[in-house]
C-alpha cells in the first residue's frame, strides 16, 4: 500500500531557556522562578491531558476526554506559522473544538461572553463587533468591520450573519489589538480566525443535536473519509430552526417568521507527493428570519409623539406594521496549495466570496403606525482574494535562530444596495406646521406638486475596492531568552463609488444621480515586539503595532452627495506577560495597552441628516486598558477535574477630538449636527455640542467572565457540572452619551450538566442559558421617531447530544 501523504509536519517550537536571576523582570518572575525548577512533578505528571492543535489544515490529535477548560498546550498560527499559544507575543484567546462544544459555543457570536474585551451587538440585522473598544457601529455595506474575520485563512468581511455557525470547527483564535502587518486591512481592532476540520487519512464522523425552548432545534454533522491513499474528502452540514421569542401584535393575523439557518461545506484534500498538499472548499448557507430587525419603540421622540406613537412597555412584543424579515445567502469557494521546499514553505490561497441579503424589512419607526419602513431588495458583497505566502522551515537559512514569513496579497470587491429603499407615509410628510417643512433639498426634488400620501425612495449605492499589499515579518532568537520580532505591511487601495442614484417609485428614471468618485490611499503598518523568557514558563513582552482601515464612501444618500470617509488608523503600545505557574496548575496572561485612533469611522441614523444613515469620521480617540485571562486547577493532584477560568477587561475608551458629531436632542428627540467651528471668538456657540471626552460607543468600562466546572469519573465515563458567569458594566449606544442611550450593567448565568459514555464517545448535556432571566438588549436603534430596542432571549433550557465516532 502506498504511503499516505497526509501526515502533518512535526510541530516546531521556538527555543527557550533561562535568564540569570539578576535580569528577571517584573515581580512575577520571582514567583515563577521559585516554582519552575525541573522535577519529577513537572507537567508530564499532571493529571491534565494536553491537547495539541496542529496545523490549520491537519487533523487534531487529542485525548479522548480532556477535562473542560483544563490547561492545554495549544498550537496557534497567529503569526502565520505554528507556535505555542504561550510563546506568541500577542494577546490571544484560543479555543479547541472540545472547549467550544463543552460550553455550547456554536458561533463566533457566543465568544462575546468568553473573550476579554470582546463586545457583540446588533443593529437592524447587522452584526457589530468591538474588541478593546475598536469597532464599527454603522450598518451599511461600505462600513466594513474593524475586527477582521477569517475562515480557514479567507477574509469574510460581511456584517450580515458573519458570526453564525459554519458547521464543525477545529479551533478559534481571537487576536486582540491591531493586526495590520500580517492580517492587513480592516483589522484595527483585532482578528478572529476560524479553522474548520480538514479531511485526513483516517475516517471520522461526528454529530451534534440539541433541542431547547422556543422549539430551538440545532443539528450539525461532519464526516471525513479517505478516497484513496492521497485523496480525502469531508462534508459538514448544519441546520437550525427556532421560533421567534417575540410575538407580533399589529392588529392583524401576521406572525413573525422563525429563525432558520442551514448550510453545508465540502472539502477535498489531495496530496500527490510528500511535499505538496492541495485543499479545495465550497460553502453554501442560507439564513432567514428577523434577526434584530425585530425591534420596538420604547421611547418615542417628539416626532413619534406627534404621530401618536405610544411607548411600548410590554416585553417581547412587536407592534410593527411592516413585518420584520431578513434573508441572507452565502456562497464561498476557496482553496490552498502548500508546497514544502528544502529552503522554505510556499502557500497559495485563493477565494471567491458572495453574500446577498434580501427580503430585508425594518420598521423604521418601530411601531404599529404606518410611518416609515427601511429595507433592501438586495444588499450584496462580492469579493475575490489571492495570497502568495512564503514561510521559513527547518531547511531555511539560519533557521536555528531566525523564523520569518513574507507574502503578497490582492483583493477585489464590489457591493452595496441594489436597491435599498426608504418608504415614508403621508403622516410623516405633512408635518410642515410643526417641523417647518421638509428639508429644502428634498422639497426641491418634489417640486410644487401636493405631497402624496406615501413616498418610496429607492437608493442604489454601489462601491468597489481594489487592494494590493506586500508584507514581511521575522523573529530573531538573539539569545536563548531574548527574541526580537519586526515586520511591516505596505498596502495600496483604490475605492470607487460606482453608482449613487435615488429613484422615486412611480417616476421613470433617476430622481437624483450623484457622479461616480474614486480615491486611492496607501499605508505602511509596522509591528515591533520584544519578548523575554526569564524562566521556562514565563514570557514577558512589549510591542508596538499599527492597523489600517480602508477609506470609503457613505452610499446611502437621498438628497445629499455621498461623503468621503477618511481611512482609520490605530497605533497601539502593549506590554504583558504569559505564564504557566505552580507546575502548570495556573495559567495567567495579562496585557496592558494604549491605542490611539485617528479618523475613527462611526455612524449615525437620521432622516433629516442626509436621508437615512450618516457614515462619518469622529476625529480622534484614545483607549487605555488592562485585560487578563486565567485558568486555575485549584487541586491538580487531588481533584484534577475541578477547573476555574477567569477573564476580565478594564477599558478607559474616550473620544479625544470629536467636536462636530451628530446626535439627538434629549428634550425634543430631534436630530442635530454639532458645529463647534474654528472661530476663536466663539468656540462654543449654540450649535456646539462637543463629544470630546465622551466614552466610545458599545464599550463597557469593565466586562468579565468566570467559568467553574467539575468533572468526576464514573463507571463507563464521566459527569461534568459547569457554571458560566458573565458581567457587563454597561455602555452607551450614542457618542453623545445621552442617558437614554445607556445600556445598564447586566449579568448572564449559564449552566450545564453532562454525562460522557466513554465506550461510545457519546455525551449528553442538559443546559440552561440566562438562568437569572436578565433583561438586557441585543440592539438599540435611535431614529427620528425614538429609541427602538431588541431584548436578548429570556431563560432557555435544553438538551444537547454530541457523538464522535470513527470508522
Coordinates of C-alpha atoms in Angstrom, one line a residue, residues 122-124 245-246 291-300 311-319 362-367 733 740-743 776-783 786-792:
X122 CA -26.6 44.1 16.6
X123 CA -28.2 46.9 14.6
X124 CA -31.1 46.3 12.3
X245 CA -39.3 34.6 21.1
X246 CA -41.1 37.9 20.2
X291 CA -32.6 38.8 13.4
X292 CA -32.6 42.2 15.2
X293 CA -35.0 43.8 12.6
X294 CA -37.4 42.8 15.4
X295 CA -37.4 46.0 17.5
X296 CA -39.9 48.1 19.5
X297 CA -40.1 51.8 20.0
X298 CA -39.9 52.2 23.8
X299 CA -39.1 55.9 24.0
X300 CA -40.9 58.0 21.2
X311 CA -44.2 53.9 24.1
X312 CA -44.2 50.1 24.1
X313 CA -43.9 48.8 27.7
X314 CA -44.6 45.1 27.1
X315 CA -41.7 42.7 26.9
X316 CA -41.1 40.6 23.8
X317 CA -44.0 42.1 21.9
X318 CA -43.5 43.8 18.5
X319 CA -46.1 46.2 17.1
X362 CA -37.2 47.0 9.0
X363 CA -40.0 49.0 10.6
X364 CA -38.1 52.3 10.9
X365 CA -40.5 53.9 13.4
X366 CA -40.8 50.7 15.5
X367 CA -44.5 51.0 16.0
X733 CA -25.1 53.4 22.2
X740 CA -31.5 57.2 27.2
X741 CA -28.7 55.6 25.1
X742 CA -27.1 53.9 28.0
X743 CA -27.3 50.1 28.4
X776 CA -30.7 43.4 28.5
X777 CA -30.6 44.5 24.9
X778 CA -29.2 42.8 21.9
X779 CA -29.7 46.0 20.0
X780 CA -30.7 49.6 20.5
X781 CA -31.5 51.8 17.5
X782 CA -32.1 55.5 17.7
X783 CA -34.0 57.2 14.9
X786 CA -37.5 57.5 19.0
X787 CA -35.5 54.6 20.5
X788 CA -36.1 51.1 19.3
X789 CA -35.0 48.1 21.5
X790 CA -34.5 44.4 20.9
X791 CA -34.2 42.4 24.0
X792 CA -31.9 39.4 24.4

